[in-house]
Amino acid sequence: AAGPAADLTPQELQIARLAAQGLSNRDIGAQLFLSHRTVGYHLYKAYPKLGIASRGELKDLAGRLGL
C-alpha cells in the first residue's frame, strides 16, 4: 500500500479493507477471530493515520488507494 495506508499495521490494513467493503465490526471480528471491540480499536487507530474520521470516508479512500 502506498501513501497513508503505508502507515497502517498489517492488522489495521486488513481490518480497514474489510470495513471499506461494508462489513460490520462483528462480521470482521468473526472473520478474523477477533472481538468486535478489538476491531473497533484498530479502526480507531487507523482512521487518524489515514486522515479520515468515518467508515464513509474509509470507503471513499479505499477506492482511491486500492485498499
PDB file of C-alpha atoms in Angstrom:
ATOM      1  CA  ALA A   1       0.000   0.000   0.000  1.00  0.00           C
ATOM      2  CA  ALA A   2       1.198   3.485  -0.776  1.00  0.00           C
ATOM      3  CA  GLY A   3       0.555   6.837   0.852  1.00  0.00           C
ATOM      4  CA  PRO A   4      -1.288   6.950   4.152  1.00  0.00           C
ATOM      5  CA  ALA A   5      -2.071   3.223   4.040  1.00  0.00           C
ATOM      6  CA  ALA A   6       1.669   2.537   4.342  1.00  0.00           C
ATOM      7  CA  ASP A   7       1.484   3.804   7.944  1.00  0.00           C
ATOM      8  CA  LEU A   8      -1.022   1.125   8.951  1.00  0.00           C
ATOM      9  CA  THR A   9      -0.023  -2.051  10.739  1.00  0.00           C
ATOM     10  CA  PRO A  10      -0.832  -5.237   8.812  1.00  0.00           C
ATOM     11  CA  GLN A  11      -3.825  -5.868  11.098  1.00  0.00           C
ATOM     12  CA  GLU A  12      -5.116  -2.304  10.715  1.00  0.00           C
ATOM     13  CA  LEU A  13      -4.805  -2.609   6.942  1.00  0.00           C
ATOM     14  CA  GLN A  14      -6.664  -5.914   6.869  1.00  0.00           C
ATOM     15  CA  ILE A  15      -9.462  -4.535   9.064  1.00  0.00           C
ATOM     16  CA  ALA A  16      -9.663  -1.286   7.087  1.00  0.00           C
ATOM     17  CA  ARG A  17     -10.027  -3.263   3.847  1.00  0.00           C
ATOM     18  CA  LEU A  18     -12.880  -5.314   5.264  1.00  0.00           C
ATOM     19  CA  ALA A  19     -14.577  -2.264   6.775  1.00  0.00           C
ATOM     20  CA  ALA A  20     -14.316  -0.474   3.421  1.00  0.00           C
ATOM     21  CA  GLN A  21     -16.194  -3.390   1.868  1.00  0.00           C
ATOM     22  CA  GLY A  22     -19.087  -2.667   4.219  1.00  0.00           C
ATOM     23  CA  LEU A  23     -18.577  -5.377   6.825  1.00  0.00           C
ATOM     24  CA  SER A  24     -19.611  -4.558  10.395  1.00  0.00           C
ATOM     25  CA  ASN A  25     -17.192  -4.800  13.314  1.00  0.00           C
ATOM     26  CA  ARG A  26     -18.898  -8.037  14.366  1.00  0.00           C
ATOM     27  CA  ASP A  27     -18.584  -9.505  10.854  1.00  0.00           C
ATOM     28  CA  ILE A  28     -14.925  -8.514  10.633  1.00  0.00           C
ATOM     29  CA  GLY A  29     -14.276  -9.935  14.082  1.00  0.00           C
ATOM     30  CA  ALA A  30     -15.917 -13.236  13.189  1.00  0.00           C
ATOM     31  CA  GLN A  31     -13.863 -13.487  10.007  1.00  0.00           C
ATOM     32  CA  LEU A  32     -10.560 -12.676  11.749  1.00  0.00           C
ATOM     33  CA  PHE A  33     -11.296 -14.393  15.067  1.00  0.00           C
ATOM     34  CA  LEU A  34     -11.233 -11.101  16.997  1.00  0.00           C
ATOM     35  CA  SER A  35     -13.773  -9.427  19.242  1.00  0.00           C
ATOM     36  CA  HIS A  36     -15.811  -6.630  17.703  1.00  0.00           C
ATOM     37  CA  ARG A  37     -14.241  -4.315  20.292  1.00  0.00           C
ATOM     38  CA  THR A  38     -10.754  -5.186  19.080  1.00  0.00           C
ATOM     39  CA  VAL A  39     -11.865  -4.421  15.529  1.00  0.00           C
ATOM     40  CA  GLY A  40     -13.219  -1.056  16.708  1.00  0.00           C
ATOM     41  CA  TYR A  41      -9.931  -0.309  18.440  1.00  0.00           C
ATOM     42  CA  HIS A  42      -7.929  -0.992  15.282  1.00  0.00           C
ATOM     43  CA  LEU A  43     -10.233   1.223  13.223  1.00  0.00           C
ATOM     44  CA  TYR A  44      -9.932   3.940  15.895  1.00  0.00           C
ATOM     45  CA  LYS A  45      -6.139   3.773  15.491  1.00  0.00           C
ATOM     46  CA  ALA A  46      -6.250   3.551  11.685  1.00  0.00           C
ATOM     47  CA  TYR A  47      -8.563   6.495  10.961  1.00  0.00           C
ATOM     48  CA  PRO A  48      -6.136   9.235  12.075  1.00  0.00           C
ATOM     49  CA  LYS A  49      -3.295   7.561  10.171  1.00  0.00           C
ATOM     50  CA  LEU A  50      -5.470   7.704   7.054  1.00  0.00           C
ATOM     51  CA  GLY A  51      -6.643  11.255   7.751  1.00  0.00           C
ATOM     52  CA  ILE A  52     -10.311  10.251   7.990  1.00  0.00           C
ATOM     53  CA  ALA A  53     -12.994  10.126  10.670  1.00  0.00           C
ATOM     54  CA  SER A  54     -15.660   7.682   9.468  1.00  0.00           C
ATOM     55  CA  ARG A  55     -16.474   4.493   7.593  1.00  0.00           C
ATOM     56  CA  GLY A  56     -17.970   6.570   4.780  1.00  0.00           C
ATOM     57  CA  GLU A  57     -14.662   8.340   4.281  1.00  0.00           C
ATOM     58  CA  LEU A  58     -12.896   4.979   4.504  1.00  0.00           C
ATOM     59  CA  LYS A  59     -14.978   3.609   1.649  1.00  0.00           C
ATOM     60  CA  ASP A  60     -14.171   6.670  -0.498  1.00  0.00           C
ATOM     61  CA  LEU A  61     -10.477   6.492   0.374  1.00  0.00           C
ATOM     62  CA  ALA A  62     -10.336   2.736  -0.279  1.00  0.00           C
ATOM     63  CA  GLY A  63     -11.321   3.279  -3.895  1.00  0.00           C
ATOM     64  CA  ARG A  64      -8.540   5.795  -4.406  1.00  0.00           C
ATOM     65  CA  LEU A  65      -5.865   3.795  -2.578  1.00  0.00           C
ATOM     66  CA  GLY A  66      -6.891   0.359  -3.740  1.00  0.00           C
ATOM     67  CA  LEU A  67      -7.443  -0.938  -0.210  1.00  0.00           C
TER      68      LEU A  67
END
